[in-house]
Coordinates of C-alpha atoms in Angstrom, one line a residue:
Chain I
M1 CA -25.2 -16.7 18.8
P2 CA -23.9 -16.9 15.2
L3 CA -20.7 -14.9 14.8
N4 CA -21.5 -11.3 13.6
I5 CA -19.2 -10.6 10.5
V6 CA -19.2 -7.1 9.1
V7 CA -17.6 -6.6 5.7
L8 CA -16.6 -3.2 4.2
A9 CA -17.2 -3.1 0.6
K10 CA -16.6 0.0 -1.6
Q11 CA -17.9 0.5 -5.1
V12 CA -15.1 1.8 -7.3
I13 CA -14.4 2.5 -10.9
D14 CA -13.2 -0.8 -12.6
P15 CA -9.3 -0.4 -12.2
E16 CA -9.1 -2.7 -15.2
I17 CA -10.5 0.1 -17.5
P18 CA -8.4 1.0 -20.5
M19 CA -5.7 4.1 -19.9
S20 CA -8.0 5.9 -22.6
A21 CA -11.0 5.7 -20.5
F22 CA -9.3 7.1 -17.6
Q23 CA -10.1 10.8 -17.4
V24 CA -9.5 13.5 -14.9
D25 CA -11.5 16.9 -14.9
R26 CA -8.8 18.9 -13.0
D27 CA -10.9 22.1 -12.8
N28 CA -13.5 20.0 -10.8
R29 CA -10.6 18.0 -9.0
R30 CA -12.5 14.6 -10.0
I31 CA -12.1 11.5 -11.8
V32 CA -14.6 11.4 -14.7
T33 CA -16.7 8.4 -14.2
P34 CA -16.4 6.5 -17.5
A35 CA -19.5 6.1 -19.3
N36 CA -20.6 2.5 -20.3
I37 CA -18.2 1.0 -18.1
P38 CA -20.0 -0.6 -15.0
P39 CA -18.5 0.3 -11.7
V40 CA -17.2 -2.8 -9.4
V41 CA -16.6 -3.8 -5.9
N42 CA -13.1 -2.9 -4.9
G43 CA -11.0 -6.0 -5.8
F44 CA -9.5 -6.4 -2.0
D45 CA -13.2 -5.9 -0.8
E46 CA -14.1 -9.1 -2.8
N47 CA -11.2 -10.7 -1.0
A48 CA -12.7 -9.6 2.4
V49 CA -16.2 -11.2 1.3
E50 CA -14.2 -14.2 0.4
A51 CA -12.7 -14.6 3.8
S52 CA -16.0 -13.9 5.8
L53 CA -17.6 -16.8 3.5
Q54 CA -14.7 -19.1 4.4
I55 CA -15.5 -18.6 8.1
K56 CA -19.1 -19.0 7.4
D57 CA -18.4 -22.3 5.7
S58 CA -17.0 -23.6 9.0
Q59 CA -19.2 -22.3 11.7
E60 CA -22.4 -20.5 12.4
A61 CA -22.0 -16.8 11.1
S62 CA -23.9 -13.9 9.7
V63 CA -22.3 -11.8 7.2
T64 CA -23.4 -8.2 6.8
V65 CA -21.9 -6.2 3.9
L66 CA -21.5 -2.3 4.5
S67 CA -21.0 0.5 2.0
M68 CA -21.0 4.1 1.9
G69 CA -20.8 6.1 -1.3
T70 CA -23.2 7.7 -4.0
G71 CA -24.6 6.7 -7.2
F72 CA -24.8 2.8 -6.1
S73 CA -24.9 0.2 -8.9
M74 CA -27.0 -2.6 -7.4
D75 CA -25.4 -5.0 -10.1
A76 CA -22.2 -4.5 -8.3
M77 CA -23.1 -4.1 -4.8
K78 CA -25.3 -7.1 -4.9
K79 CA -22.4 -9.3 -6.0
P80 CA -21.4 -9.9 -2.5
L81 CA -25.0 -11.2 -1.7
A82 CA -24.8 -13.4 -4.8
M83 CA -21.5 -15.0 -3.4
G84 CA -23.3 -15.7 0.0
A85 CA -23.2 -12.7 2.3
D86 CA -26.7 -12.4 4.1
E87 CA -27.5 -8.6 4.5
L88 CA -26.5 -5.3 2.5
V89 CA -26.6 -2.0 4.2
L90 CA -25.8 1.2 2.0
I91 CA -25.2 4.4 3.6
R92 CA -26.0 6.8 0.6
D93 CA -25.8 10.6 0.8
D94 CA -25.2 13.2 -2.0
A95 CA -22.9 14.5 0.6
F96 CA -20.2 11.7 -0.2
V97 CA -19.7 12.8 -3.9
N98 CA -15.9 12.9 -4.3
T99 CA -15.1 12.0 -0.5
V100 CA -11.5 11.8 -0.6
D101 CA -11.1 12.1 3.2
S102 CA -10.9 8.8 5.2
A103 CA -11.8 10.7 8.7
V104 CA -15.4 11.4 7.6
T105 CA -15.9 7.9 6.0
T106 CA -14.5 6.5 9.3
R107 CA -16.9 8.3 11.5
M108 CA -20.0 7.6 9.2
L109 CA -19.1 4.0 9.2
V110 CA -18.7 3.9 13.0
A111 CA -22.2 5.4 13.3
A112 CA -23.5 2.8 11.0
L113 CA -21.7 0.0 12.8
N114 CA -23.2 1.3 16.2
K115 CA -26.7 1.3 14.7
L116 CA -26.2 -2.3 13.8
G117 CA -25.4 -3.1 17.1
G118 CA -21.4 -3.6 16.4
F119 CA -19.8 -6.7 15.3
D120 CA -17.5 -9.6 16.6
L121 CA -15.5 -9.4 13.4
L122 CA -15.0 -6.8 10.8
I123 CA -13.3 -7.5 7.6
A124 CA -12.4 -5.2 4.9
G125 CA -9.8 -5.1 2.0
R126 CA -6.4 -3.5 2.7
Q127 CA -7.0 -0.5 0.6
A128 CA -9.3 0.7 -2.1
S129 CA -8.4 1.0 -5.7
D130 CA -9.5 4.5 -6.1
W131 CA -8.0 6.7 -3.6
D132 CA -5.7 4.0 -2.1
N133 CA -6.0 5.6 1.3
A134 CA -5.7 2.2 3.4
Q135 CA -6.9 4.1 6.5
V136 CA -10.7 3.5 7.0
P137 CA -10.9 0.0 8.8
L138 CA -7.8 1.0 10.9
G139 CA -9.7 4.4 11.9
I140 CA -12.9 2.0 12.9
A141 CA -10.7 -0.1 15.1
E142 CA -9.1 3.0 17.1
L143 CA -12.5 4.6 17.5
M144 CA -14.5 1.4 18.5
G145 CA -11.6 0.0 20.7
A146 CA -11.3 -3.2 18.2
S147 CA -8.2 -5.2 18.2
C148 CA -6.4 -4.7 14.9
V149 CA -4.7 -7.1 12.3
T150 CA -3.8 -6.0 8.9
L151 CA -2.9 -7.6 5.5
G152 CA -4.2 -11.0 6.1
K153 CA -4.0 -13.7 3.7
K154 CA -5.9 -16.3 5.7
V155 CA -8.8 -15.5 8.7
E156 CA -10.2 -18.1 11.1
V157 CA -12.3 -17.7 14.2
G158 CA -12.5 -19.7 17.4
D159 CA -12.5 -19.5 21.2
G160 CA -13.5 -15.7 21.0
K161 CA -10.3 -15.0 19.0
V162 CA -9.1 -14.4 15.6
V163 CA -6.3 -16.0 14.0
V164 CA -4.6 -14.2 10.9
E165 CA -1.7 -15.1 8.4
R166 CA -0.5 -11.7 8.2
I167 CA 1.8 -10.9 5.2
V168 CA 5.1 -9.3 6.4
P169 CA 8.1 -8.4 3.9
E170 CA 9.9 -11.5 4.6
G171 CA 7.1 -14.0 4.2
Y172 CA 4.2 -14.3 6.6
E173 CA 3.3 -14.2 10.5
V174 CA 0.4 -15.9 12.3
V175 CA -1.2 -13.5 14.7
E176 CA -4.0 -14.1 17.1
A177 CA -6.2 -11.1 18.4
P178 CA -9.4 -11.2 20.8
L179 CA -12.8 -10.5 19.4
P180 CA -14.1 -7.9 18.7
A181 CA -11.5 -7.6 15.8
V182 CA -10.9 -5.5 12.5
V183 CA -8.9 -7.4 10.2
T184 CA -7.9 -6.2 6.8
V185 CA -7.0 -8.6 3.9
S186 CA -4.9 -8.8 0.7
N187 CA -5.2 -10.4 -2.7
E188 CA -2.9 -13.2 -1.3
L189 CA -6.0 -14.6 0.3
G190 CA -6.8 -15.8 -3.1
Q191 CA -9.5 -15.8 -5.9
P192 CA -12.8 -15.0 -4.4
R193 CA -15.7 -17.3 -5.1
Y194 CA -17.9 -16.9 -8.2
P195 CA -21.5 -16.4 -7.6
T196 CA -24.0 -19.5 -8.1
L197 CA -27.0 -19.3 -9.8
R198 CA -28.7 -20.0 -6.6
G199 CA -26.8 -17.2 -4.9
I200 CA -27.6 -15.0 -7.7
M201 CA -31.4 -15.5 -7.6
A202 CA -31.4 -15.2 -3.8
A203 CA -29.6 -11.8 -4.0
T204 CA -32.2 -10.7 -6.5
R205 CA -34.8 -11.1 -4.0
K206 CA -33.0 -9.3 -1.1
Q207 CA -33.5 -5.5 -0.5
A208 CA -30.6 -3.4 0.6
T209 CA -31.1 -1.2 3.9
V210 CA -30.4 2.2 2.6
W211 CA -29.5 4.9 5.4
S212 CA -28.6 8.7 4.7
A213 CA -26.2 10.7 6.9
D214 CA -29.3 12.0 8.9
D215 CA -30.5 8.5 9.6
L216 CA -27.1 8.1 11.4
G217 CA -27.4 11.0 13.4
V218 CA -24.3 12.2 12.5
S219 CA -23.4 15.8 13.3
P220 CA -22.4 18.3 10.7
S221 CA -19.0 19.0 12.6
E222 CA -18.2 15.2 12.3
M223 CA -18.8 15.6 8.6
T224 CA -16.0 18.3 8.4
P225 CA -13.1 16.8 6.2
L226 CA -9.8 16.7 7.7
L227 CA -7.9 16.9 4.4
N228 CA -8.5 19.4 1.6
L229 CA -7.9 18.0 -2.0
V230 CA -5.9 20.9 -3.7
D231 CA -5.1 19.6 -7.0
L232 CA -5.8 16.6 -9.0
F233 CA -3.8 15.8 -12.3
V234 CA -2.3 13.2 -14.4
P235 CA 1.5 12.8 -13.9
S236 CA 3.5 13.5 -17.1
T237 CA 5.9 10.6 -17.8
V238 CA 7.8 11.5 -21.1
K239 CA 10.1 8.5 -21.8
E240 CA 11.4 7.4 -25.0
C241 CA 11.7 3.6 -25.3
D242 CA 14.7 2.5 -27.7
F243 CA 13.3 -0.5 -29.5
I244 CA 16.3 -3.1 -30.0
E245 CA 15.5 -5.0 -33.4
G246 CA 17.3 -7.9 -35.2
D247 CA 16.7 -10.1 -38.1
N248 CA 14.6 -12.4 -35.7
E249 CA 13.8 -12.6 -32.0
E250 CA 17.0 -14.4 -30.9
E251 CA 19.2 -11.7 -32.5
A252 CA 17.1 -9.0 -30.9
G253 CA 17.8 -10.5 -27.7
R254 CA 21.7 -10.9 -28.4
N255 CA 21.5 -7.0 -29.4
L256 CA 19.9 -6.0 -26.3
A257 CA 22.6 -7.7 -24.1
L258 CA 25.3 -5.6 -26.4
K259 CA 23.3 -2.6 -25.9
L260 CA 23.3 -2.8 -22.2
R261 CA 27.1 -3.7 -22.1
E262 CA 27.6 -0.5 -24.4
A263 CA 25.6 1.3 -21.8
K264 CA 27.7 -0.1 -19.1
L265 CA 24.7 -1.2 -17.2
I266 CA 25.9 -4.8 -17.3
Chain J
M1 CA 2.5 27.7 18.0
A2 CA 3.7 24.1 17.8
Q3 CA 7.1 23.7 19.5
T4 CA 8.6 21.6 17.2
G5 CA 8.5 22.1 13.2
V6 CA 8.7 18.6 11.8
L7 CA 8.6 15.3 14.1
V8 CA 9.8 12.3 12.1
I9 CA 8.8 8.9 13.7
G10 CA 11.7 6.9 13.4
E11 CA 12.1 3.1 12.9
L12 CA 15.0 1.0 14.2
A13 CA 16.7 -2.0 12.1
D14 CA 18.8 -4.0 14.2
G15 CA 19.5 -1.1 16.5
Q16 CA 20.2 1.3 13.9
L17 CA 18.0 4.0 12.4
S18 CA 16.4 2.6 9.1
L19 CA 17.3 3.6 5.9
T20 CA 13.5 4.7 5.2
S21 CA 13.6 6.9 8.6
K22 CA 16.8 8.5 7.1
E23 CA 14.7 9.2 3.8
V24 CA 12.0 10.8 5.9
L25 CA 14.5 12.8 7.6
A26 CA 15.8 14.3 4.2
A27 CA 12.1 15.1 3.4
G28 CA 11.6 16.9 6.6
K29 CA 14.4 19.0 6.7
P30 CA 13.3 21.6 4.2
I31 CA 10.0 21.8 5.8
A32 CA 11.5 22.5 9.3
E33 CA 14.0 25.2 7.6
Q34 CA 10.9 26.7 6.0
L35 CA 9.0 26.7 9.2
G36 CA 11.9 28.2 10.9
Q37 CA 11.6 25.6 13.8
P38 CA 13.6 22.4 14.9
M39 CA 13.2 19.1 13.3
A40 CA 12.7 16.0 15.9
V41 CA 12.9 12.5 15.5
A42 CA 10.8 10.2 17.8
L43 CA 12.8 6.8 18.8
L44 CA 11.0 4.0 20.3
G45 CA 12.5 0.7 21.5
A46 CA 14.1 -1.4 24.0
D47 CA 17.2 0.6 23.6
V48 CA 17.4 3.2 21.1
G49 CA 21.4 3.3 21.4
G50 CA 23.0 5.1 18.7
A51 CA 20.0 6.0 16.8
A52 CA 19.7 9.5 18.0
G53 CA 23.2 10.2 17.0
E54 CA 22.6 8.9 13.5
A55 CA 19.4 11.1 13.3
F56 CA 21.5 14.1 14.5
A57 CA 23.8 13.5 11.8
C58 CA 20.9 13.2 9.1
G59 CA 19.7 16.5 10.3
A60 CA 17.4 16.1 13.4
D61 CA 17.8 18.6 16.2
V62 CA 16.0 16.9 18.9
A63 CA 15.1 13.2 19.6
Y64 CA 12.3 12.4 21.9
T65 CA 13.0 8.8 23.1
A66 CA 11.0 6.2 24.8
T67 CA 12.7 3.0 25.9
D68 CA 10.8 0.0 27.4
P69 CA 11.7 -3.7 26.9
L70 CA 7.8 -4.1 25.6
L71 CA 8.9 -1.9 22.6
A72 CA 11.4 -4.5 21.6
E73 CA 9.2 -6.3 19.1
N74 CA 7.5 -3.4 17.3
Q75 CA 4.3 -4.6 18.6
A76 CA 1.8 -2.0 16.9
D77 CA -0.4 -1.6 20.0
L78 CA 2.3 -0.8 22.4
F79 CA 4.3 1.1 19.7
L80 CA 1.4 3.3 19.3
S81 CA 0.6 3.8 22.8
A82 CA 4.3 5.0 23.2
L83 CA 4.2 7.1 20.1
D84 CA 0.9 9.1 20.9
A85 CA 2.8 10.0 24.2
L86 CA 5.8 11.2 22.3
C87 CA 3.6 13.2 19.5
R88 CA 1.8 15.0 22.5
E89 CA 4.9 15.9 24.0
A90 CA 6.6 17.1 21.1
D91 CA 3.8 18.9 19.9
P92 CA 4.7 19.0 16.0
E93 CA 3.4 21.3 13.2
V94 CA 4.2 18.4 10.9
L95 CA 4.2 14.9 11.5
L96 CA 6.1 12.3 9.1
M97 CA 6.5 8.8 8.8
G98 CA 7.6 6.2 6.3
R99 CA 4.9 4.2 4.6
T100 CA 6.8 0.9 5.9
A101 CA 5.5 -2.4 7.1
I102 CA 5.1 -0.6 10.7
G103 CA 4.0 2.6 9.2
R104 CA 1.1 1.3 7.1
E105 CA -0.5 0.1 10.3
V106 CA 0.6 2.8 12.8
A107 CA 0.2 5.7 10.9
P108 CA -3.7 5.6 10.4
R109 CA -4.3 4.3 13.8
L110 CA -2.2 7.2 15.1
A111 CA -4.4 9.5 13.0
A112 CA -7.4 8.3 14.5
R113 CA -6.1 8.5 17.8
L114 CA -5.0 12.2 17.5
G115 CA -8.2 13.0 15.5
V116 CA -6.2 14.5 12.7
G117 CA -6.0 13.7 8.7
L118 CA -3.4 11.7 7.1
A119 CA -2.0 12.1 3.7
Q120 CA -1.1 8.7 2.8
D121 CA 2.1 7.2 0.8
C122 CA 3.3 10.8 -0.5
L123 CA 6.2 11.0 -3.1
E124 CA 6.4 14.7 -2.3
V125 CA 6.0 16.7 0.9
S126 CA 6.7 20.6 1.0
V127 CA 5.5 23.7 2.8
A128 CA 5.1 26.7 0.4
P129 CA 7.5 29.7 1.4
G130 CA 5.6 32.0 3.7
S131 CA 3.0 29.4 4.7
T132 CA 2.7 27.0 7.3
E133 CA 0.6 24.7 4.9
L134 CA 1.7 21.3 4.0
R135 CA 1.4 20.3 0.7
A136 CA 1.5 16.4 -0.2
N137 CA 1.6 14.8 -3.6
R138 CA 0.3 11.3 -3.5
P139 CA -0.6 8.8 -6.3
V140 CA -4.3 7.7 -6.3
Y141 CA -6.2 5.5 -8.6
G142 CA -3.1 2.8 -8.7
G143 CA -0.9 5.6 -10.0
N144 CA -3.1 6.9 -12.9
A145 CA -3.4 10.1 -11.1
M146 CA -1.6 12.4 -8.6
A147 CA -3.6 14.3 -5.7
T148 CA -2.2 17.1 -3.9
V149 CA -3.6 17.3 -0.7
S150 CA -3.4 19.7 2.7
C151 CA -4.2 19.1 6.1
T152 CA -7.0 20.9 8.0
S153 CA -6.0 19.7 11.5
S154 CA -2.7 19.8 13.6
P155 CA -0.7 18.2 13.5
Q156 CA -0.4 17.9 9.6
F157 CA 0.6 14.4 9.0
A158 CA 1.9 12.4 6.0
T159 CA 3.5 9.2 5.3
V160 CA 6.3 9.3 2.8
R161 CA 6.6 6.3 0.3
P162 CA 9.8 4.6 0.7
K163 CA 12.7 5.4 -1.8
A164 CA 10.8 8.9 -2.7
Y165 CA 13.5 10.7 -1.2
E166 CA 17.6 10.0 -1.1
P167 CA 18.8 9.8 2.5
P168 CA 20.7 12.6 3.5
V169 CA 24.6 12.6 3.3
P170 CA 25.4 12.2 7.2
D171 CA 27.3 15.0 8.9
P172 CA 28.8 13.3 12.0
S173 CA 29.7 16.6 13.8
R174 CA 26.0 17.4 14.1
T175 CA 24.7 17.2 17.4
G176 CA 21.3 17.4 19.1
E177 CA 19.4 17.3 22.2
I178 CA 18.0 13.9 23.6
K179 CA 14.8 14.2 25.5
P180 CA 13.5 11.0 27.3
V181 CA 9.8 10.8 27.5
Q182 CA 8.2 8.3 30.3
V183 CA 5.5 6.1 29.0
A184 CA 3.5 4.0 31.0
L185 CA 3.0 0.6 29.1
D186 CA 2.0 -2.6 30.2
A187 CA 2.0 -6.0 28.6
S188 CA -1.8 -6.2 28.5
M189 CA -1.9 -3.1 26.0
A190 CA -0.6 -5.6 23.5
K191 CA -4.1 -7.1 22.0
S192 CA -2.6 -8.9 18.9
R193 CA 0.1 -11.5 19.4
V194 CA 2.5 -13.0 16.9
V195 CA 2.4 -16.9 17.4
S196 CA 5.0 -17.8 14.5
V197 CA 6.8 -16.4 11.9
V198 CA 7.1 -18.0 8.3
R199 CA 10.0 -17.0 6.1
E200 CA 9.4 -17.2 2.3
E201 CA 11.7 -14.9 0.8
A202 CA 13.6 -15.9 -2.4
E203 CA 17.3 -17.1 -1.9
G204 CA 20.3 -14.7 -2.5
I205 CA 19.8 -10.8 -2.8
K206 CA 17.0 -8.9 -1.3
L207 CA 15.0 -7.2 -3.8
E208 CA 14.8 -3.7 -2.2
D209 CA 18.8 -3.5 -1.8
A210 CA 19.4 -5.4 -5.4
R211 CA 21.4 -3.2 -8.0
I212 CA 20.1 -5.2 -10.8
V213 CA 16.5 -6.7 -10.5
V214 CA 14.9 -9.3 -13.0
A215 CA 11.1 -9.9 -12.9
G216 CA 8.6 -11.9 -14.7
G217 CA 4.9 -11.5 -15.2
R218 CA 1.4 -13.1 -16.5
G219 CA 2.9 -13.5 -19.9
L220 CA 5.5 -16.2 -18.6
G221 CA 2.3 -18.6 -18.4
G222 CA 3.4 -20.6 -15.6
P223 CA 6.0 -21.2 -12.7
E224 CA 8.5 -23.1 -14.7
P225 CA 10.0 -20.0 -16.9
F226 CA 11.0 -18.3 -13.4
E227 CA 13.8 -20.8 -13.7
D228 CA 14.9 -18.8 -16.7
L229 CA 14.7 -15.8 -14.9
E230 CA 16.7 -17.3 -11.9
D231 CA 19.5 -18.3 -14.3
L232 CA 19.6 -14.8 -15.9
A233 CA 19.6 -13.3 -12.1
K234 CA 22.4 -15.6 -11.2
V235 CA 24.5 -14.5 -14.0
L236 CA 24.2 -10.7 -13.2
G237 CA 24.1 -11.2 -9.5
A238 CA 20.7 -9.8 -9.6
G239 CA 17.6 -10.0 -7.2
I240 CA 14.1 -11.6 -8.5
G241 CA 10.7 -10.4 -8.4
A242 CA 7.4 -10.7 -10.3
S243 CA 4.4 -8.8 -11.1
R244 CA 1.0 -9.1 -9.0
A245 CA -0.3 -11.4 -11.7
A246 CA 2.2 -13.9 -11.4
V247 CA 1.8 -14.0 -7.6
D248 CA -1.9 -14.3 -7.9
S249 CA -1.3 -17.0 -10.0
G250 CA 0.5 -18.7 -7.5
W251 CA 3.4 -19.3 -9.6
V252 CA 5.7 -17.6 -7.0
P253 CA 5.5 -16.5 -3.2
A254 CA 3.9 -13.1 -2.4
S255 CA 7.3 -11.9 -1.0
W256 CA 8.3 -11.6 -4.7
Q257 CA 5.9 -9.1 -5.6
I258 CA 7.0 -5.6 -6.9
G259 CA 4.3 -3.0 -7.0
L260 CA 1.7 -0.8 -5.1
T261 CA 0.9 -3.4 -2.8
G262 CA 4.2 -5.3 -3.1
K263 CA 7.7 -4.1 -2.7
T264 CA 9.1 -0.9 -3.8
I265 CA 12.6 -1.2 -5.8
T266 CA 15.3 1.3 -7.2
P267 CA 17.8 -0.5 -8.8
D268 CA 20.2 0.6 -11.5
L269 CA 18.5 -1.9 -14.0
Y270 CA 15.2 -3.4 -14.0
I271 CA 14.8 -6.1 -16.4
T272 CA 11.0 -6.8 -17.0
V273 CA 9.9 -10.0 -19.0
A274 CA 6.4 -10.5 -20.0
I275 CA 5.0 -7.9 -17.9
S276 CA 2.6 -5.6 -19.2
G277 CA 3.2 -2.7 -16.8
A278 CA 0.2 -1.8 -15.3
S279 CA 0.2 1.4 -13.1
Q280 CA -0.2 -0.9 -10.2
H281 CA 3.4 -2.5 -11.2
I282 CA 4.9 0.9 -12.2
A283 CA 4.1 2.2 -8.6
G284 CA 6.6 -0.1 -7.2
C285 CA 9.6 0.2 -9.9
S286 CA 9.2 3.8 -10.9
G287 CA 12.4 4.5 -9.0
A288 CA 14.4 2.2 -11.2
K289 CA 17.2 4.2 -13.1
V290 CA 16.9 2.2 -16.4
I291 CA 13.9 -0.3 -17.2
V292 CA 14.4 -2.9 -19.9
A293 CA 11.3 -4.6 -21.3
I294 CA 10.9 -7.8 -23.1
N295 CA 7.2 -8.2 -24.2
K296 CA 5.4 -9.6 -27.2
D297 CA 2.9 -6.7 -27.3
A298 CA 4.3 -3.7 -28.6
E299 CA 1.6 -1.6 -27.3
A300 CA 2.3 -2.8 -23.8
N301 CA 2.4 0.1 -21.1
I302 CA 5.9 -1.1 -20.0
F303 CA 7.5 0.3 -23.0
K304 CA 6.1 3.8 -22.1
E305 CA 8.3 3.1 -18.8
A306 CA 11.1 1.5 -20.5
R307 CA 14.5 2.9 -21.5
Y308 CA 15.3 -0.3 -23.9
G309 CA 12.5 -2.8 -25.2
V310 CA 12.2 -5.7 -27.2
V311 CA 9.2 -6.8 -28.8
G312 CA 8.9 -10.5 -29.4
D313 CA 8.3 -14.0 -28.0
W314 CA 10.1 -13.7 -24.2
K315 CA 11.5 -17.2 -24.6
K316 CA 13.4 -16.8 -27.8
V317 CA 14.7 -13.4 -26.7
L318 CA 15.4 -14.3 -23.2
T319 CA 17.5 -17.4 -24.1
A320 CA 19.7 -15.5 -26.5
F321 CA 19.9 -12.5 -24.2
T322 CA 21.0 -14.7 -21.3
E323 CA 23.6 -16.7 -23.1
T324 CA 25.0 -13.4 -24.5
V325 CA 24.9 -11.7 -20.9
R326 CA 26.9 -14.7 -19.8
E327 CA 29.6 -14.2 -22.2
L328 CA 29.8 -10.8 -22.0
V329 CA 30.1 -10.9 -18.0
K330 CA 32.8 -13.5 -18.3
S331 CA 35.0 -11.3 -20.5

């Protein structure tokens, strides 16, 4: 049996958009989707795709990418397929507009994972660049009784267990855990591979499986959020920068040192 | 009615209550007072020793303790099992933990186990007068926006970003009640196992504790310029760090990273060199008292955060700056 890997990937607003394009609609408590700027797969989730493909490079494995959301862009969501993943499953429901609660997302994804027949290894990004919740994969591990390793920068599988180089404040530790396992990964995993032309062609031909909340048989009570979004706003930061100048850059550097001395900072 | 107003999940560092746990006690105290109920701390370890006394001095009224040799290593699966038992025993209205290395993993898993919502990585937690509803402010979209959230389940659960609160001034005359809780742990509950640990921290001063921090970013263009930064750091007795871009480029180890997904620093003086100041980075240094920026782009976001700035080629500015600093600190 090939190793059954599922990767969680979320579609997000491109975090690299200029500040001027980032707008909050405070009345409706939502972030305005910027026009003409295509959405992307969350960066840490691309690291997760890369981690799964590194495993697939060295052993027999299937990689299914699972996502939940609304307003999917196929250009964005097919990128993991173009990189080399095998299947794409999208849970699409208008009820997920502006979902800020990880608990609902966790339950929906657990239902989808059960429908898919479970997993040997679930890999996900450490957090999404939109709501920065960093909760869903860990919740899935709890609800499905899988072992759990966070913040991986290298993921390998063998002998029924996963071996992860896990980032800790002092450096990293090597952790092993039995399958089925949930592993979150971070950008330290390295640059995700670029899709090849052949990969892009193959991805074009593949059809995503699309399910709604109804298809998953999730009861309305399980869709009740456990968090309320009360307010959403842009924090005000009014700081005046004192630009230190000089006849040339060297002098500006010297003047900066003198200024910091005068302010008793050094 | 819950019997505990606020339960703070404590962490031990070398047998002492960690600094972040003290900060979280500072965050919890006004909430417990508002609720008119005691504040408790949960302490887990092989030996929780003097940590209860420290927590009492920092405002806790009760300490729920779980001691077991299996809790010595902070293994998440075991920590979680014990914590689950302590939380059910304490029955708090509000549950708080620091968003630390342990908190990042344990809090979301505990929330799932308790079936409650979790407000992550909050800068501010409070309860409005006359209400029992927790309001938590948390940065989202990498710090570009702030969300205020409330919990619809009980206990109301939030993690607090390290350094978001000042630790309380300890009052050694305060006392409290220690309530040991029996937790049935066995080694087989630990699913994951640490095989080895590799340390790769920068030598010298720890970033999180440094009074002055010097850091470099993408604009440095390679690993060599960090030697110039190290030179400056040595002169100032400063810690040294980097932006995510510099880490992602492989110029310096990941443990140097300052930012949302790296370290949070709160120095008196933070000198950035060739860092553009994306909100991701600012999330890790907004607690710095004074930020100094050297960057060639006058429009860079870092100048919106900086108190002092120089626009120019980093190499020319930094060389002259370091030389002048060297003379000044000698005199």
